[in-house]
Amino acid sequence: MDYLEFKIKCLEEFQEILIAELAEIGFDSFLENEDGIDAYILQSEFDRKKFTEIISKYQQAGQITLTEGVMPKVNWNEEWEKNYDPIEVENLVYVRASFHESKPGFRHEIVINPKMSFGTGHHATTYQMLRHQGELDHTGKRVLDVGSGTGILAIMAQLLGASQVEAFDIDDWCVDNGNENFDLNGLTTRMA
């Protein structure tokens, strides 16, 4: 079955809201880039009316332009691996996928395989939160990560010495993915 591909150029501050809104109407894969996002949905799941309503709602404020195309079935994991680069947050943390090598010179390392979850460290908000976490004393603190996605911020909190970390998300895929990422990092924290 073919996917529809939408290359959506927009202001950076509209990327997250568009991802959230489009996910609500069946879009199941997103790729953030410097111009905006690429959004994918199975052709059989696409509702043109709902899509148009969302784009119209943010078009002027978000300076949205889009290109639509059809994409044949693709091995998404293979594509993701080709396009995912590790993240370096100063000398604080090196965020990499399991197929990347470790890199010395960082206080911490986080291994994530995001699959369908948000929070790879590439988006400015996740990057900024990782950096901000490095400025805070987590020792013995309780941390709550709401809307955890991949669990990256919860993982960072535990690495920084938090005594108790709770993480949750409303998306079952995120919960499963977050728990897999906790295992990859040798943590006992569990998402709910």
Short mmCIF file of C-alpha atoms in Angstrom, two decimals:
data_model
loop_
_atom_site.label_atom_id
_atom_site.label_comp_id
_atom_site.label_asym_id
_atom_site.label_seq_id
_atom_site.Cartn_x
_atom_site.Cartn_y
_atom_site.Cartn_z
CA MET A 1 0.00 0.00 0.00
CA ASP A 2 1.33 3.45 -0.90
CA TYR A 3 1.92 6.38 1.42
CA LEU A 4 1.10 9.99 0.73
CA GLU A 5 4.02 12.29 1.41
CA PHE A 6 3.56 15.95 2.35
CA LYS A 7 6.60 18.20 2.43
CA ILE A 8 5.41 21.04 4.66
CA LYS A 9 7.54 24.16 4.85
CA CYS A 10 6.71 26.24 7.92
CA LEU A 11 8.18 28.37 10.66
CA GLU A 12 10.07 26.26 13.22
CA GLU A 13 7.68 27.11 16.05
CA PHE A 14 4.81 25.45 14.12
CA GLN A 15 6.51 22.09 13.55
CA GLU A 16 5.46 20.44 16.81
CA ILE A 17 1.84 21.59 16.67
CA LEU A 18 1.52 20.40 13.07
CA ILE A 19 2.95 17.00 14.01
CA ALA A 20 0.49 16.72 16.90
CA GLU A 21 -2.51 17.80 14.83
CA LEU A 22 -1.63 15.57 11.86
CA ALA A 23 -1.03 12.57 14.12
CA GLU A 24 -4.59 13.00 15.39
CA ILE A 25 -5.95 12.45 11.87
CA GLY A 26 -3.89 9.36 11.04
CA PHE A 27 -0.46 10.58 9.94
CA ASP A 28 1.97 8.04 11.35
CA SER A 29 5.47 9.16 10.34
CA PHE A 30 7.23 12.50 10.46
CA LEU A 31 10.66 13.75 9.58
CA GLU A 32 11.71 17.15 10.88
CA ASN A 33 14.11 19.17 8.76
CA GLU A 34 15.40 22.73 8.64
CA ASP A 35 12.55 23.89 6.39
CA GLY A 36 9.67 22.22 8.26
CA ILE A 37 8.42 18.64 8.31
CA ASP A 38 7.75 15.76 5.98
CA ALA A 39 4.54 13.97 6.99
CA TYR A 40 3.38 10.53 5.83
CA ILE A 41 0.06 8.73 5.88
CA LEU A 42 -1.29 5.58 4.26
CA GLN A 43 -3.32 6.58 1.23
CA SER A 44 -6.30 4.58 2.53
CA GLU A 45 -6.27 6.53 5.84
CA PHE A 46 -6.09 10.03 4.35
CA ASP A 47 -8.99 12.43 4.94
CA ARG A 48 -8.52 15.42 2.62
CA LYS A 49 -11.12 17.58 4.42
CA LYS A 50 -9.52 17.19 7.86
CA PHE A 51 -6.04 17.74 6.41
CA THR A 52 -7.12 20.93 4.64
CA GLU A 53 -8.75 22.23 7.84
CA ILE A 54 -5.52 21.79 9.81
CA ILE A 55 -3.30 23.37 7.16
CA SER A 56 -5.72 26.29 6.72
CA LYS A 57 -5.82 26.87 10.47
CA TYR A 58 -2.05 27.52 10.64
CA GLN A 59 -1.19 28.48 7.06
CA GLN A 60 -0.89 32.23 7.42
CA ALA A 61 0.69 32.41 10.90
CA GLY A 62 3.04 29.50 10.20
CA GLN A 63 3.88 30.63 6.65
CA ILE A 64 3.00 27.16 5.40
CA THR A 65 3.60 25.93 1.89
CA LEU A 66 3.38 22.30 0.93
CA THR A 67 4.14 19.78 -1.76
CA GLU A 68 2.19 16.55 -2.03
CA GLY A 69 3.34 13.29 -3.52
CA VAL A 70 2.84 9.54 -3.45
CA MET A 71 5.56 7.36 -2.00
CA PRO A 72 5.71 3.63 -2.60
CA LYS A 73 6.07 1.36 0.43
CA VAL A 74 9.44 2.01 2.09
CA ASN A 75 11.50 0.27 4.77
CA TRP A 76 11.21 3.14 7.30
CA ASN A 77 13.84 1.76 9.68
CA GLU A 78 16.39 1.67 6.86
CA GLU A 79 15.50 5.23 5.81
CA TRP A 80 15.64 6.45 9.38
CA GLU A 81 19.06 4.88 9.91
CA LYS A 82 20.40 6.59 6.78
CA ASN A 83 19.16 10.02 7.94
CA TYR A 84 19.65 9.94 11.72
CA ASP A 85 22.78 11.66 12.99
CA PRO A 86 23.90 11.63 16.63
CA ILE A 87 23.39 14.74 18.76
CA GLU A 88 26.08 16.44 20.82
CA VAL A 89 24.87 18.71 23.61
CA GLU A 90 28.04 20.56 24.49
CA ASN A 91 30.25 18.11 26.44
CA LEU A 92 27.26 17.05 28.55
CA VAL A 93 25.67 14.27 26.54
CA TYR A 94 26.08 12.36 23.30
CA VAL A 95 22.74 11.04 22.02
CA ARG A 96 23.06 8.25 19.49
CA ALA A 97 21.14 5.36 18.02
CA SER A 98 22.20 1.80 18.76
CA PHE A 99 23.78 1.48 15.30
CA HIS A 100 26.19 4.41 15.95
CA GLU A 101 29.50 4.02 17.75
CA SER A 102 30.13 5.59 21.16
CA LYS A 103 32.12 8.81 21.21
CA PRO A 104 34.45 9.76 24.08
CA GLY A 105 34.58 13.23 25.60
CA PHE A 106 31.04 13.47 26.98
CA ARG A 107 29.92 13.20 30.60
CA HIS A 108 26.95 11.06 29.55
CA GLU A 109 25.70 9.01 26.64
CA ILE A 110 22.12 8.19 25.76
CA VAL A 111 21.20 5.47 23.29
CA ILE A 112 17.74 5.78 21.71
CA ASN A 113 15.92 4.16 18.84
CA PRO A 114 12.96 6.52 18.35
CA LYS A 115 10.86 4.45 15.95
CA MET A 116 7.53 6.34 15.85
CA SER A 117 8.14 8.48 18.96
CA PHE A 118 9.03 12.14 19.33
CA GLY A 119 12.23 13.22 21.04
CA THR A 120 15.43 12.39 19.18
CA GLY A 121 17.25 15.49 20.40
CA HIS A 122 17.23 17.05 16.95
CA HIS A 123 14.33 19.39 17.69
CA ALA A 124 15.28 22.62 19.45
CA THR A 125 12.98 22.01 22.44
CA THR A 126 14.45 18.60 23.27
CA TYR A 127 17.99 19.86 22.72
CA GLN A 128 17.39 22.91 24.95
CA MET A 129 15.83 20.76 27.69
CA LEU A 130 18.81 18.39 27.65
CA ARG A 131 21.15 21.37 27.98
CA HIS A 132 19.01 22.90 30.75
CA GLN A 133 18.93 19.61 32.64
CA GLY A 134 22.73 19.72 32.70
CA GLU A 135 22.53 23.03 34.58
CA LEU A 136 20.32 21.62 37.35
CA ASP A 137 21.24 19.50 40.35
CA HIS A 138 19.19 16.30 40.01
CA THR A 139 20.82 14.49 42.93
CA GLY A 140 18.13 12.87 45.08
CA LYS A 141 15.32 14.70 43.26
CA ARG A 142 12.04 13.32 41.94
CA VAL A 143 11.45 14.01 38.24
CA LEU A 144 8.25 13.73 36.23
CA ASP A 145 8.49 13.55 32.42
CA VAL A 146 5.05 14.20 30.92
CA GLY A 147 4.59 13.33 27.24
CA SER A 148 7.84 11.40 27.29
CA GLY A 149 8.00 10.24 23.66
CA THR A 150 11.29 8.33 23.41
CA GLY A 151 11.98 8.87 27.13
CA ILE A 152 15.14 10.86 26.38
CA LEU A 153 14.58 13.50 29.09
CA ALA A 154 13.67 10.88 31.71
CA ILE A 155 16.83 8.97 30.81
CA MET A 156 18.88 12.16 31.19
CA ALA A 157 17.32 12.88 34.60
CA GLN A 158 18.29 9.44 35.86
CA LEU A 159 21.82 9.76 34.47
CA LEU A 160 22.12 13.09 36.32
CA GLY A 161 21.32 11.40 39.65
CA ALA A 162 17.56 11.78 40.15
CA SER A 163 16.45 9.32 42.82
CA GLN A 164 13.02 8.77 41.31
CA VAL A 165 11.93 9.29 37.70
CA GLU A 166 8.37 8.86 36.49
CA ALA A 167 7.59 9.09 32.79
CA PHE A 168 4.36 8.71 30.86
CA ASP A 169 2.77 9.27 27.49
CA ILE A 170 -0.73 8.82 26.08
CA ASP A 171 0.58 7.03 22.97
CA ASP A 172 1.07 3.26 23.43
CA TRP A 173 3.86 3.28 20.81
CA CYS A 174 5.73 5.89 22.85
CA VAL A 175 5.33 3.85 26.04
CA ASP A 176 6.71 0.73 24.36
CA ASN A 177 9.50 2.68 22.67
CA GLY A 178 10.41 4.57 25.86
CA ASN A 179 10.68 1.32 27.82
CA GLU A 180 12.90 -0.16 25.09
CA ASN A 181 15.12 2.93 25.30
CA PHE A 182 15.31 2.65 29.11
CA ASP A 183 16.49 -0.95 28.63
CA LEU A 184 19.08 0.18 26.04
CA ASN A 185 20.49 2.52 28.68
CA GLY A 186 20.42 -0.03 31.52
CA LEU A 187 17.75 1.82 33.49
CA THR A 188 14.97 0.38 35.64
CA THR A 189 12.58 3.31 35.05
CA ARG A 190 9.36 2.29 33.29
CA MET A 191 6.91 4.44 31.33
CA ALA A 192 3.19 4.16 31.81
#
